Structure formats: C-alpha cells, structure tokens
Amino acid sequence: MAKPPRISLAEVARQTGTMLRRGDSGHFVEGQAPTMADLTESLFFSPGDGRIWLNDQRMLLMHSSAMGHLRRELIDTLGTERARGLLTRAGYVAGARDAQLVRERWAQADAANVFMAGTRLHALEGVVKVTPLAFDFDIDRGTYEGEFLWEHSSEDDEHIAAYGIGTEAACWSQVGYATGYVTSLFGQLVIFREIECRSMGAGVCRVIGRHAAAWGDIGEDLRYLEAKDFRRLSTTASPPPDTETALANVPHTATPSSQATGDDRHEIVGASSAFNSACHQLARVAGTRATVLFTGESGVGKEAFARRLHRISARTQQPFIAVNCAAIPETLIESELFGVERGAFTGATQSRPGRFERADGGTLFLDEIGTLSLVSQGKLLRALQEGEVERVGGTRTLRVDVRVVAATNVDLQAEVNAGRFREDLYYRLNVYPIHLPPLRERRDDIPLLMNHFLRREAERHGRHPTGYTPRAVRAMLHYAFPGNIRELQNLIERGVISAEDGVAIDVAHMFRREQLSDEALLAIGAHGTLTSPKNGAEPQRLLDLLSGAMRGNDGCVSLDALERRLLQEAADAENGNLAAAARKLGLTRAQFAYRLEKAREPQAGA
Ligand code: ZN
C-alpha cells in the first residue's frame, strides 16, 4: 500500500504562499501541533479547588456507568427519540467547545491537524478511539467528506449493557460531538452519520461526515440537532446548528455580556452561576425606578455593572454620571453633587451644575458611598426623598429625575451600627442590593475574562501575542486575585506589553515573583522561571535541591543523592537529550551517561 506523501499542509502553504484552505488526510502529519502530547498537556487537575481543566474549559471526570445510568433513565422516561435528541445536542455542544479550544489555542496549526485534533480530544476525553480512514475538505468550495472508525465507544458499552444488541446505531452523543466539532471549524453544517455500530452487532462503529448539501435529505439528522425544547431550556443559548450560527458556538458568547458596544471598557463578562445570578438580579431591577446598591470587594466591577444597569434600563438614552465619593475632597463633595452658584464661596467665580443636575433623566452612580460625611449623607437623603436639589449658595430648588445607583466595598450595616452612616439613608439606598462575588468565587469566568482582556489589551496596545502558555493559564487559574477583575486585567495588560509579538504570554510576563507563593509555582510547574539567572535563580534552585529530598534521616546532605538528583534534573530539563544535559553540567556526553548510569544503580543500604 502506498504511503501518503509526508508533506505538511503548512509546508504546502509556505511553498505556494497561500493560506491553507483545503487539504486531506494524506497531508496530515503525525508530529505536528496539536499532537496528542500537546492536547494532553492542556488537561490538568486542580483537586485543591475541585476542578479539572482542559485548557480553559472546565471538565468532569465521570463514571462511564453513571453516564450510562443517566442515559438509560433518559431513554426510559422520555423515549428513545427525545433522549437521542438530548444526547446528540449535548454532544454537539462538547464538540463545538473543543473546536473552539483548538481554534484559539492552536490558531497557527494547519487545517488538517486541526480537524484531526477533534478525534484526539474525543479519545483523550475517554469517549472513543477514532481512526480516520480518509477525509478531504475544501473550505472555498464548501466541501467536506470524512470516514472514520470508532473503537471502544463508551456509549456503545453502556447501551449494550442496558439494552443488548439491537437494530439501531447508538453512538448518539458521539455523532453530535463530531458534527459540532467539524461544523464549528468549517463554519458550515457537516452532518455525521453512524452507518455501522457495535450496538447493531458490528465489530467497530463506522461513521461518515459530509457537508449537509452533499447528503441530500438531512431532515432526520436535523430533528435530533434542533429540538425546540432544547433552545428554550438552554439559558446560555446553545446553538441551533445551522450554517449561520455554526461558527458562533455559543456557550462563550451568549452570556449577558455579548451586547456589542462601541466602548467595551465596561463590558461585563462571565458565565459562572455566581455571575449569572448577579445578571439576573440586574435584569430584574433594570426596568424599575428602584435605587440599587452594589456591594462587593474592590475591583469586582461594580461600575461596569452599574453602567450595564443603565444601558438596559429605559434611561439608556439619557446621561450616566459616575462619581467616586472617595476621590473628591470632603469640602468639595457638596458642590460636586449639587452644583454651586457664583459667589457661594471664594473661588466660585461662576455657577455650575452638579452631578445630580447633569444626570437629570438618567442614572447617577455613587461609588464608595460609605466614605460620605454625615453632612453630605443628609443632603443626599433629601435629594433622594424629595427629588430636589439646591446648589451651594443658591436659593432655588431644582427638580431632578435621577435614578441613584450606589456601590460600596464596606459593610454599610456595620457603618450604621458604628454611627458613621445614617440609618435612614442606608434603608433608602438598600432597596435592592446586588452582591457582586469576588473573582475567586467565580473561577469559571477566569478563562472568559482572560480571553476578553487579551483581545482588548492586544488591540489597545497594538501587540500580537498568540495567546497564553499552558503554564500561564494554570497560573491564572490557581491565582487568588485579591484585586479581583481589576487585578486580572492589569496582569493581562502587563503580559500583553511584556511578551514579544508572535509569542504566547507566559507566567513571567504577567506575574512578579512575589505575587506567587512557592506552592503556586510548584503547582503550575513554573519554579525558577520568574527570576532571571543573574538574579540568582540557579543558586536558589541549588538551595531547593539541598533542602529537599537529599537530606538523610540525620539531616545531612548526601552527595551521592545530590549528584543523582542533579544529573536527573539536567536530563529532565533537556527532555532526555543527554548531550545537552551534559553541556549544562560541563561534562562530556560520555561522562554524563556514565555518571547517570552509576547513579541509577541501586544504592547499597540506601
Ligand atoms: Zn456505535
């Protein structure tokens, strides 16, 4: 059998100078990114906080039998038709998400490898072993055709265990996955069908994927992909997989944050349940006149939420005026809020309106309201109760129609108890409190925020980083973010500025050494990467070695153990390249190999 030519599509593209838009499995090269090793490296466990990540996607390690149980209950309670639809669509979402991961993480990879990555991810996730028989695509012509073998299908295992061998194919969610993955990459509907299945008695399952138009009648396929009840149930809007929405595979983009605005500085981004809960409260109160009080730590995005509230309220065409009460000196706050008449005090050379007047008809956002003096609190209360303000030094009362939205990072109730905040004002403001959780309580949003700020900062600074290294992603997911979203944004801005163009942002581009604990550095595999060698990273590493496993029971350092460890560290650091490892320690390759061999011999009495 003739072997396919070992030439990569990237090579073809280089030679022809065109962007790669078509290819086939004959061009697929085993060793090119994303390899199985690359994909495996994207998977990491974070048992300390109860999470598993596949790059930026939270994953579950689930018993196949539990999935089988759920599957069986779905079939038994809903019937085969509806159960098949649910599972197909859930598979679709998984495939679309994996496609998104590959597209973003390996944006430069050539198309054949990107298509292949789906088969590898499906295997990595423990679902099924996929062997491509052939595939061929042409993005410009809009054609795709592929044929694959599926072995060890987990869905078949469970189906057969529950129902035995039957007459219908049963790898429903896997078909959905393949459809979601390829459709998301291709931007056009590619339908997969399982033409042979273990659940029908075949030895392996065989699937064919084809551009929708090439199949002819796809009514039955669509019936499982496009159920109405699924759309209704899915609040974060799973995509009806048609050609228009296929590329916009939704889970990331259909959060309440997706409204496009010219200025996205205050865009709110998230998909976590804590975030969604806050958004639901926001949507509920936006249409009313109620005063809203945002509480939460510094940096959680209170102003962004306030702006969002204004934007989705009936006042959206009117002004939004923000005042940070803590930033204005006590002596000026009154004239800032209520305005001043000429001659009211020395320096008041002309009359000017206050923020209340400027916000007339719109929304006035009072940040850090807890810092207002008791005198200012009294005047604010009056403005809220009467809907009237009086300029400093003025005699007229001015009617204003202002919705007040306030925010605080201190416990106002405690301030009331301490006599520092007026109780009547507190109750007036606290009509509809919305608590914004700190970032560490909405960790699921970190990847979304990383993506959001990367794009924004890269555009703002005219830089072109390729993304984040896996280590940098791990560091962000482990970090506590005491400064919340503002801090995350600053880290990413620093990363965007520090990283060279065309390079992925790494830990050292974002974090300073003192920001990460030793424990965190070990967890993310970045020990020793945050200080340059001339700052003493190597000595530090040696000290680590000395203080670590080399100490015997008597607390002494064993030179043999130290040598063994040094040799091993050098070999590991060079990925097993002994010549390179030897150079590192000033040895010849032969010397290094000899010492390594000797060190590995069982130590008598050790
Ligand atoms: Zn099957």
Coordinates of C-alpha atoms and ligand atoms in Angstrom, one line a residue:
M1 CA 0.0 0.0 0.0
A2 CA 1.4 3.4 -1.0
K3 CA 2.1 5.7 1.9
P4 CA 0.8 9.2 1.7
P5 CA 3.4 11.8 1.0
R6 CA 5.0 13.1 4.2
I7 CA 4.5 16.8 3.5
S8 CA 2.7 19.1 5.8
L9 CA 0.0 21.4 4.7
A10 CA 1.9 24.2 6.4
E11 CA 4.7 23.3 4.0
V12 CA 2.4 23.4 1.1
A13 CA 1.1 26.8 2.2
R14 CA 4.6 28.1 2.6
Q15 CA 5.6 26.9 -0.9
T16 CA 2.6 28.2 -2.6
G17 CA 2.4 31.4 -0.5
T18 CA -1.4 30.9 0.0
M19 CA -3.3 30.4 3.1
L20 CA -4.3 26.9 3.6
R21 CA -7.9 26.4 2.8
R22 CA -8.1 22.8 1.6
G23 CA -6.4 19.5 2.3
D24 CA -6.9 15.9 3.1
S25 CA -5.9 13.2 5.4
G26 CA -2.9 12.3 3.1
H27 CA -1.4 15.6 4.2
F28 CA -1.8 15.0 7.8
V29 CA 1.5 14.7 9.6
E30 CA 1.7 12.9 12.8
G31 CA 4.1 15.0 14.7
Q32 CA 2.5 18.4 14.1
A33 CA 0.7 20.5 16.6
P34 CA -1.6 19.9 18.2
T35 CA -0.2 16.5 18.9
M36 CA -1.7 14.1 21.5
A37 CA 1.0 15.3 23.8
D38 CA 0.0 18.9 23.3
L39 CA -3.6 18.2 23.9
T40 CA -2.7 16.1 27.0
E41 CA -0.7 18.9 28.3
S42 CA -3.8 21.1 28.2
L43 CA -5.5 18.8 30.6
F44 CA -4.8 19.3 34.2
F45 CA -6.3 18.5 37.5
S46 CA -6.8 21.1 40.2
P47 CA -8.1 18.9 43.1
G48 CA -7.5 21.5 45.7
D49 CA -10.4 23.6 44.4
G50 CA -12.4 20.8 42.9
R51 CA -11.8 21.4 39.2
I52 CA -10.4 19.8 36.1
W53 CA -9.4 21.9 33.2
L54 CA -9.0 21.2 29.5
N55 CA -7.1 24.4 28.7
D56 CA -9.8 26.9 29.7
Q57 CA -12.8 24.5 29.8
R58 CA -13.9 23.0 33.0
M59 CA -14.3 19.3 32.6
L60 CA -15.8 16.4 34.6
L61 CA -14.3 13.1 35.3
M62 CA -17.4 11.0 35.3
H63 CA -18.0 7.3 35.7
S64 CA -19.0 5.8 32.4
S65 CA -21.5 3.7 34.2
A66 CA -23.1 6.8 35.8
M67 CA -23.4 8.3 32.4
G68 CA -24.9 5.0 31.2
H69 CA -27.4 5.2 34.1
L70 CA -28.4 8.7 33.2
R71 CA -28.7 7.7 29.5
R72 CA -30.9 4.8 30.4
E73 CA -33.2 6.9 32.5
L74 CA -33.4 9.5 29.8
I75 CA -34.5 6.8 27.3
D76 CA -36.9 5.2 29.7
T77 CA -38.6 8.4 30.8
L78 CA -38.5 10.4 27.6
G79 CA -38.5 7.7 25.0
T80 CA -35.7 7.0 22.5
E81 CA -36.5 9.9 20.2
R82 CA -36.2 12.6 22.8
A83 CA -33.3 11.0 24.6
R84 CA -31.4 10.6 21.4
G85 CA -32.0 14.3 20.6
L86 CA -30.8 15.5 24.1
L87 CA -27.7 13.4 23.9
T88 CA -26.9 14.4 20.3
R89 CA -27.2 18.0 21.2
A90 CA -25.2 17.7 24.4
G91 CA -22.5 16.0 22.2
Y92 CA -22.8 18.9 19.8
V93 CA -22.0 21.4 22.5
A94 CA -19.0 19.4 23.6
G95 CA -17.7 19.2 20.1
A96 CA -18.2 22.9 19.4
R97 CA -16.4 23.8 22.6
D98 CA -13.5 21.5 21.8
A99 CA -13.3 23.1 18.3
Q100 CA -13.2 26.5 19.9
L101 CA -10.4 25.4 22.2
V102 CA -8.3 24.1 19.3
R103 CA -9.0 27.1 17.1
E104 CA -8.0 29.5 19.8
R105 CA -5.1 27.6 21.3
W106 CA -3.5 26.5 18.1
A107 CA -4.5 29.3 15.8
Q108 CA -1.5 28.7 13.6
A109 CA -1.9 24.9 13.2
D110 CA -2.7 23.7 9.7
A111 CA -6.2 22.8 9.0
A112 CA -5.8 19.0 8.6
N113 CA -4.2 18.8 12.0
V114 CA -6.9 21.0 13.5
F115 CA -9.5 18.7 12.1
M116 CA -7.6 15.7 13.5
A117 CA -7.4 17.3 16.9
G118 CA -11.1 16.6 17.4
T119 CA -10.5 12.9 17.0
R120 CA -7.7 13.1 19.5
L121 CA -9.7 15.1 22.0
H122 CA -12.5 12.6 21.7
A123 CA -10.1 9.9 22.7
L124 CA -8.4 11.9 25.4
E125 CA -11.7 12.6 27.0
G126 CA -12.2 8.8 27.2
V127 CA -15.2 8.7 24.9
V128 CA -14.0 6.7 21.9
K129 CA -10.9 5.7 19.9
V130 CA -11.1 7.3 16.5
T131 CA -9.2 6.1 13.4
P132 CA -9.6 8.3 10.4
L133 CA -9.9 6.3 7.2
A134 CA -9.9 9.4 5.0
F135 CA -11.0 12.9 5.0
D136 CA -10.9 15.7 2.5
F137 CA -12.0 19.2 2.7
D138 CA -12.1 22.4 0.7
I139 CA -13.2 25.5 2.6
D140 CA -13.6 27.6 -0.5
R141 CA -15.8 25.1 -2.3
G142 CA -17.6 24.3 0.9
T143 CA -17.0 20.5 0.7
Y144 CA -16.1 18.1 3.5
E145 CA -16.1 14.4 3.4
G146 CA -14.6 12.1 6.0
E147 CA -14.9 8.5 7.1
F148 CA -13.8 7.2 10.5
L149 CA -13.7 4.1 12.6
W150 CA -14.8 4.3 16.2
E151 CA -13.5 1.7 18.6
H152 CA -14.3 1.1 22.2
S153 CA -17.2 3.6 22.1
S154 CA -18.2 4.2 25.7
E155 CA -21.7 5.0 24.6
D156 CA -22.0 1.5 23.0
D157 CA -20.6 -0.1 26.1
E158 CA -23.4 1.5 28.1
H159 CA -26.1 1.0 25.5
I160 CA -25.3 -2.7 25.1
A161 CA -25.1 -3.2 28.8
A162 CA -28.6 -1.8 29.2
Y163 CA -30.3 -3.0 26.1
G164 CA -28.2 -5.6 24.4
I165 CA -27.5 -5.7 20.6
G166 CA -30.3 -4.2 18.6
T167 CA -31.0 -2.9 15.1
E168 CA -30.2 0.8 15.5
A169 CA -26.9 2.7 15.9
A170 CA -26.5 4.1 19.4
C171 CA -23.5 6.5 19.5
W172 CA -25.7 9.5 19.5
S173 CA -23.7 11.9 21.6
Q174 CA -20.6 11.0 19.7
V175 CA -22.3 11.7 16.4
G176 CA -23.3 15.1 17.9
Y177 CA -19.7 15.7 19.0
A178 CA -18.3 15.1 15.6
T179 CA -21.0 17.2 14.0
G180 CA -20.4 20.0 16.5
Y181 CA -16.6 19.9 16.1
V182 CA -16.4 19.9 12.4
T183 CA -19.3 22.2 11.9
S184 CA -17.7 24.7 14.3
L185 CA -14.4 24.6 12.4
F186 CA -15.9 24.6 9.0
G187 CA -18.5 27.2 9.5
Q188 CA -21.0 25.2 7.6
L189 CA -23.1 22.3 8.6
V190 CA -21.3 19.0 8.3
I191 CA -23.5 16.1 9.3
F192 CA -22.1 12.8 10.7
R193 CA -24.0 9.5 10.5
E194 CA -23.1 6.3 12.1
I195 CA -23.6 3.6 9.4
E196 CA -22.3 0.7 11.4
C197 CA -22.4 0.4 15.1
R198 CA -21.4 -2.0 17.8
S199 CA -24.9 -1.7 19.2
M200 CA -26.0 -3.3 15.9
G201 CA -23.5 -6.1 16.2
A202 CA -20.7 -4.7 14.2
G203 CA -17.1 -5.1 15.5
V204 CA -16.4 -1.4 15.3
C205 CA -18.5 1.6 14.5
R206 CA -18.1 3.4 11.2
V207 CA -19.1 7.0 10.7
I208 CA -19.3 9.2 7.7
G209 CA -19.3 13.0 7.8
R210 CA -20.4 15.0 4.8
H211 CA -21.3 18.6 4.0
A212 CA -25.1 18.9 4.6
A213 CA -25.8 19.7 0.9
A214 CA -24.0 16.5 -0.2
W215 CA -26.2 14.3 2.0
G216 CA -29.4 15.4 0.3
D217 CA -32.2 14.8 2.8
I218 CA -31.0 15.6 6.3
G219 CA -34.4 16.0 7.9
E220 CA -33.9 13.2 10.3
D221 CA -30.4 14.4 11.3
L222 CA -31.7 17.9 12.0
R223 CA -34.6 16.5 14.0
Y224 CA -32.1 15.4 16.6
L225 CA -30.0 18.6 16.4
E226 CA -32.6 21.2 16.5
A227 CA -35.2 20.5 19.2
K228 CA -37.2 23.5 20.2
D229 CA -37.3 22.5 23.9
F230 CA -33.6 22.5 24.0
R231 CA -33.4 26.1 22.9
R232 CA -36.0 27.1 25.4
L233 CA -34.3 25.2 28.3
S234 CA -30.9 26.5 27.5
T235 CA -30.5 29.9 29.0
T236 CA -27.0 30.3 27.7
A237 CA -28.4 29.5 24.3
S238 CA -26.9 26.5 22.7
P239 CA -26.6 27.0 19.0
P240 CA -29.2 25.7 16.6
P241 CA -26.6 24.3 14.4
D242 CA -27.3 25.9 11.1
T243 CA -24.8 27.4 8.8
E244 CA -25.2 30.9 10.2
T245 CA -24.6 30.1 13.8
A246 CA -22.2 27.3 13.5
L247 CA -19.1 29.4 13.9
A248 CA -20.5 31.3 16.8
N249 CA -20.7 28.3 19.0
V250 CA -22.4 29.9 21.7
P251 CA -21.5 28.9 25.3
H252 CA -18.8 31.6 25.4
T253 CA -20.5 34.3 23.5
A254 CA -24.1 34.3 24.6
T255 CA -23.5 35.4 28.1
P256 CA -25.4 38.5 29.1
S257 CA -22.2 40.3 28.2
S258 CA -22.4 39.8 24.5
Q259 CA -24.1 43.0 23.7
A260 CA -21.8 44.9 21.4
T261 CA -21.0 48.4 22.2
G262 CA -18.5 50.9 20.8
D263 CA -16.8 51.1 24.1
D264 CA -16.2 47.8 25.8
R265 CA -14.1 49.2 28.7
H266 CA -17.0 48.5 31.0
E267 CA -18.2 45.3 29.4
I268 CA -19.2 42.6 31.9
V269 CA -18.0 39.1 31.1
G270 CA -18.8 35.8 32.6
A271 CA -20.8 32.6 32.5
S272 CA -20.4 31.2 36.1
S273 CA -23.5 30.7 38.2
A274 CA -22.5 33.5 40.6
F275 CA -22.1 35.9 37.7
N276 CA -25.4 34.8 36.1
S277 CA -27.2 35.2 39.4
A278 CA -26.0 38.8 39.6
C279 CA -27.0 39.4 36.0
H280 CA -30.5 38.0 36.6
Q281 CA -30.9 40.4 39.5
L282 CA -29.7 43.2 37.3
A283 CA -32.2 42.4 34.6
R284 CA -35.0 42.1 37.1
V285 CA -34.5 45.6 38.6
A286 CA -33.3 47.5 35.5
G287 CA -36.8 48.3 34.2
T288 CA -37.9 49.8 37.5
R289 CA -37.0 53.1 39.2
A290 CA -35.6 51.4 42.2
T291 CA -32.4 52.5 43.8
V292 CA -29.8 49.8 43.5
L293 CA -26.9 49.2 45.9
F294 CA -24.0 47.2 44.6
T295 CA -21.8 45.5 47.3
G296 CA -18.6 43.6 46.9
E297 CA -14.9 43.8 47.2
S298 CA -12.8 46.4 45.4
G299 CA -12.2 45.5 41.8
V300 CA -15.2 43.2 41.2
G301 CA -16.6 45.5 38.6
K302 CA -19.3 47.5 40.4
E303 CA -19.1 50.4 38.0
A304 CA -19.4 48.1 35.0
F305 CA -22.5 46.5 36.4
A306 CA -23.9 50.0 37.1
R307 CA -23.3 51.0 33.5
R308 CA -24.9 47.8 32.4
L309 CA -27.9 48.5 34.5
H310 CA -28.2 52.0 32.9
R311 CA -27.8 50.5 29.4
I312 CA -30.6 48.0 29.8
S313 CA -32.9 50.5 31.5
A314 CA -35.4 52.8 29.9
R315 CA -33.0 55.7 30.7
T316 CA -30.4 54.4 28.3
Q317 CA -30.6 57.4 26.1
Q318 CA -30.1 59.8 29.0
P319 CA -26.8 60.5 30.8
F320 CA -24.9 58.1 33.0
I321 CA -22.9 60.1 35.5
A322 CA -20.4 58.4 37.8
V323 CA -19.0 59.9 41.0
N324 CA -16.4 58.3 43.1
C325 CA -17.2 59.8 46.5
A326 CA -13.8 58.7 47.9
A327 CA -11.9 60.6 45.2
I328 CA -13.5 64.0 46.0
P329 CA -12.3 66.0 49.0
E330 CA -15.0 66.4 51.7
T331 CA -15.0 70.2 51.2
L332 CA -15.9 69.9 47.5
I333 CA -18.3 66.9 47.5
E334 CA -21.4 69.0 48.1
S335 CA -20.7 71.4 45.3
E336 CA -19.8 68.5 43.0
L337 CA -23.0 66.7 43.7
F338 CA -25.4 69.6 43.9
G339 CA -23.7 72.4 42.0
V340 CA -22.7 75.8 43.0
E341 CA -23.9 79.4 42.5
R342 CA -21.5 82.1 41.6
G343 CA -20.1 83.7 44.7
A344 CA -21.2 81.0 47.0
F345 CA -17.6 80.8 48.3
T346 CA -14.2 82.2 47.5
G347 CA -13.2 80.7 44.1
A348 CA -16.8 80.1 43.0
T349 CA -16.4 82.5 40.1
Q350 CA -19.2 81.1 38.1
S351 CA -22.3 79.0 38.6
R352 CA -22.2 75.4 37.5
P353 CA -24.5 72.4 37.8
G354 CA -23.8 69.5 40.0
R355 CA -23.7 65.8 39.1
F356 CA -27.3 65.4 40.1
E357 CA -28.4 68.0 37.6
R358 CA -26.2 66.6 34.9
A359 CA -27.7 63.2 35.5
D360 CA -31.3 64.5 35.1
G361 CA -33.4 61.9 33.3
G362 CA -30.6 59.4 33.6
T363 CA -28.6 57.5 36.2
L364 CA -26.2 58.8 38.9
F365 CA -23.7 56.3 40.1
L366 CA -22.2 57.0 43.5
D367 CA -19.2 54.8 44.1
E368 CA -17.8 54.2 47.6
I369 CA -20.8 55.8 49.1
G370 CA -19.6 54.7 52.6
T371 CA -17.0 57.5 52.6
L372 CA -19.5 60.4 52.5
S373 CA -19.6 62.6 55.6
L374 CA -22.7 62.6 57.7
V375 CA -23.5 66.1 56.5
S376 CA -23.3 65.1 52.8
Q377 CA -25.3 62.0 53.7
G378 CA -28.1 64.2 55.0
K379 CA -28.2 66.2 51.7
L380 CA -28.1 63.1 49.6
L381 CA -31.0 61.7 51.6
R382 CA -33.0 64.8 51.0
A383 CA -32.3 64.7 47.2
L384 CA -33.4 61.1 47.1
Q385 CA -36.6 61.7 49.1
E386 CA -37.7 65.0 47.6
G387 CA -36.3 64.6 44.1
E388 CA -35.0 68.1 44.5
V389 CA -31.5 69.6 44.8
E390 CA -30.3 73.1 45.8
R391 CA -27.0 74.4 44.5
V392 CA -24.5 75.5 47.1
G393 CA -25.1 79.2 47.7
G394 CA -28.3 79.1 45.7
T395 CA -31.9 79.8 46.7
R396 CA -33.8 77.9 44.1
T397 CA -34.7 74.3 44.4
L398 CA -34.3 72.3 41.2
R399 CA -36.4 69.3 40.5
V400 CA -34.4 66.4 39.2
D401 CA -35.4 63.0 37.9
V402 CA -32.4 60.8 38.7
R403 CA -32.0 57.2 39.4
V404 CA -29.4 56.7 42.0
V405 CA -27.2 53.6 41.9
A406 CA -24.7 53.3 44.7
A407 CA -21.8 51.0 45.5
T408 CA -19.7 50.2 48.5
N409 CA -17.0 47.8 49.4
V410 CA -17.6 48.3 53.2
D411 CA -20.3 46.7 55.2
L412 CA -22.8 49.6 55.4
Q413 CA -24.8 48.0 58.1
A414 CA -21.7 47.9 60.3
E415 CA -21.1 51.5 59.5
V416 CA -24.7 52.3 60.6
N417 CA -24.1 50.4 63.8
A418 CA -20.9 52.3 64.4
G419 CA -22.8 55.6 63.9
R420 CA -20.8 56.6 60.8
F421 CA -23.6 56.1 58.3
R422 CA -27.2 57.4 58.6
E423 CA -29.6 54.6 59.1
D424 CA -32.4 56.3 57.1
L425 CA -30.1 56.8 54.1
Y426 CA -29.0 53.2 54.4
Y427 CA -32.5 51.9 54.1
R428 CA -33.2 54.4 51.3
L429 CA -30.2 53.0 49.3
N430 CA -30.6 49.4 50.2
V431 CA -33.9 48.9 48.4
Y432 CA -32.4 46.4 46.0
P433 CA -28.9 45.2 47.0
I434 CA -26.9 43.2 44.5
H435 CA -23.8 41.5 45.8
L436 CA -21.0 41.0 43.3
P437 CA -18.9 38.0 44.1
P438 CA -15.1 38.2 44.2
L439 CA -13.4 36.6 41.3
R440 CA -12.1 33.7 43.4
E441 CA -15.8 32.7 43.8
R442 CA -16.4 32.8 40.1
R443 CA -13.4 31.0 38.8
D444 CA -15.2 29.6 35.9
D445 CA -15.2 33.1 34.5
I446 CA -11.4 33.5 34.6
P447 CA -10.9 31.9 31.1
L448 CA -13.6 34.1 29.6
L449 CA -12.1 37.2 31.2
M450 CA -8.6 36.1 30.1
N451 CA -9.9 35.8 26.5
H452 CA -11.7 39.1 26.7
F453 CA -8.9 41.2 28.2
L454 CA -6.3 39.6 25.9
R455 CA -8.1 40.7 22.8
R456 CA -8.9 44.1 24.3
E457 CA -5.4 44.9 25.5
A458 CA -3.7 43.5 22.4
E459 CA -5.8 45.8 20.3
R460 CA -5.3 48.7 22.6
H461 CA -1.5 48.4 22.6
G462 CA -1.1 47.2 19.1
R463 CA 0.5 43.9 20.2
H464 CA 0.0 40.4 18.8
P465 CA 0.7 37.8 21.4
T466 CA -0.5 34.3 20.2
G467 CA -2.3 33.6 23.4
Y468 CA -1.2 32.1 26.8
T469 CA 1.2 29.3 27.5
P470 CA -0.4 26.3 29.3
R471 CA 1.6 27.3 32.3
A472 CA 0.3 30.8 32.2
V473 CA -3.3 29.5 32.0
R474 CA -2.6 27.3 35.0
A475 CA -1.1 30.2 37.0
M476 CA -4.2 32.3 36.3
L477 CA -6.5 29.5 37.3
H478 CA -4.6 29.0 40.6
Y479 CA -4.2 32.6 41.5
A480 CA -6.4 34.1 44.2
F481 CA -6.9 37.5 42.6
P482 CA -7.1 39.6 45.8
G483 CA -7.6 42.6 43.5
N484 CA -10.3 40.8 41.6
I485 CA -11.1 41.6 37.9
R486 CA -9.1 44.9 38.0
E487 CA -6.1 42.9 39.0
L488 CA -6.7 40.3 36.4
Q489 CA -6.9 43.0 33.8
N490 CA -3.7 44.6 35.0
L491 CA -1.9 41.3 34.8
I492 CA -3.0 40.7 31.3
E493 CA -2.2 44.2 30.2
R494 CA 1.3 43.7 31.7
G495 CA 1.5 40.4 29.8
V496 CA 0.5 41.9 26.5
I497 CA 3.1 44.6 26.9
S498 CA 5.9 42.3 28.1
A499 CA 5.5 39.5 25.6
E500 CA 7.1 39.6 22.2
D501 CA 4.8 39.7 19.2
G502 CA 4.1 36.2 17.9
V503 CA 4.8 34.6 21.3
A504 CA 2.4 33.3 23.9
I505 CA 2.2 35.1 27.1
D506 CA 4.0 33.2 29.9
V507 CA 3.9 33.4 33.7
A508 CA 6.8 35.8 33.9
H509 CA 5.2 38.3 31.5
M510 CA 2.3 38.7 33.9
F511 CA 3.4 38.0 37.5
R512 CA 6.2 39.3 39.6
R513 CA 7.9 36.7 41.7
E514 CA 6.4 37.9 45.0
Q515 CA 2.9 37.6 43.7
L516 CA 3.0 33.8 43.6
S517 CA 3.6 31.5 46.5
D518 CA 6.2 28.7 46.3
E519 CA 3.3 26.3 46.4
A520 CA 1.6 28.0 43.5
L521 CA 4.8 28.0 41.5
L522 CA 5.2 24.3 42.1
A523 CA 1.6 23.6 41.2
I524 CA 2.0 25.4 37.8
G525 CA 5.4 24.0 37.1
A526 CA 7.0 27.4 36.9
H527 CA 9.5 27.2 39.7
G528 CA 12.6 29.1 38.8
T529 CA 11.0 30.8 35.8
L530 CA 10.2 34.1 37.4
T531 CA 13.7 35.3 38.2
S532 CA 16.4 35.7 35.7
P533 CA 19.6 33.6 36.2
K534 CA 21.6 36.7 37.1
N535 CA 19.3 37.4 39.9
G536 CA 20.2 34.1 41.4
A537 CA 17.7 31.7 40.1
E538 CA 20.3 28.9 39.8
P539 CA 21.6 29.3 43.3
Q540 CA 18.0 29.3 44.5
R541 CA 17.4 26.1 42.6
L542 CA 20.5 24.5 44.2
L543 CA 19.3 25.5 47.6
D544 CA 16.0 23.9 46.8
L545 CA 17.8 20.8 45.9
L546 CA 19.8 20.9 49.1
S547 CA 16.8 21.4 51.3
G548 CA 14.8 18.8 49.6
A549 CA 15.0 15.1 49.1
M550 CA 18.7 14.8 49.6
R551 CA 18.7 15.1 53.3
G552 CA 19.0 11.9 55.1
N553 CA 17.5 11.0 58.4
D554 CA 20.4 12.6 60.2
G555 CA 19.6 15.9 58.5
C556 CA 22.9 15.7 56.4
V557 CA 23.0 16.1 52.7
S558 CA 24.1 13.1 50.8
L559 CA 26.5 14.0 48.0
D560 CA 25.6 10.9 46.1
A561 CA 21.9 11.7 46.3
L562 CA 22.7 15.3 45.3
E563 CA 24.7 14.2 42.3
R564 CA 21.9 11.8 41.3
R565 CA 19.3 14.5 41.6
L566 CA 21.4 17.0 39.7
L567 CA 22.0 14.6 36.8
Q568 CA 18.3 13.7 36.7
E569 CA 17.3 17.4 36.8
A570 CA 19.6 18.2 34.0
A571 CA 18.4 15.3 31.9
D572 CA 14.7 16.3 32.5
A573 CA 15.4 19.9 31.8
E574 CA 16.7 18.9 28.4
N575 CA 13.9 16.4 27.7
G576 CA 16.3 13.5 27.9
N577 CA 18.8 14.9 25.5
L578 CA 21.9 13.7 27.2
A579 CA 24.4 15.7 25.1
A580 CA 22.6 18.9 26.0
A581 CA 22.3 17.9 29.7
A582 CA 26.0 17.1 29.8
R583 CA 26.9 20.5 28.4
K584 CA 24.8 22.1 31.2
L585 CA 27.0 20.5 33.8
G586 CA 30.3 20.9 32.0
L587 CA 30.7 17.2 31.2
T588 CA 31.1 15.3 28.0
R589 CA 28.2 13.2 26.9
A590 CA 30.1 10.0 27.8
Q591 CA 31.0 11.3 31.3
F592 CA 27.4 12.3 31.8
A593 CA 26.0 9.0 30.7
Y594 CA 28.5 7.1 32.8
R595 CA 27.6 9.1 35.9
L596 CA 23.9 8.8 35.3
E597 CA 24.2 5.1 34.8
K598 CA 26.2 4.8 38.0
A599 CA 23.9 7.0 40.0
R600 CA 20.9 4.9 38.9
E601 CA 22.4 1.7 40.2
P602 CA 20.7 0.5 43.4
Q603 CA 22.3 2.1 46.3
A604 CA 23.5 -0.4 48.9
G605 CA 22.0 0.3 52.2
A606 CA 20.1 3.3 50.9
Ligands
ZN1 ZN -21.6 2.9 17.8

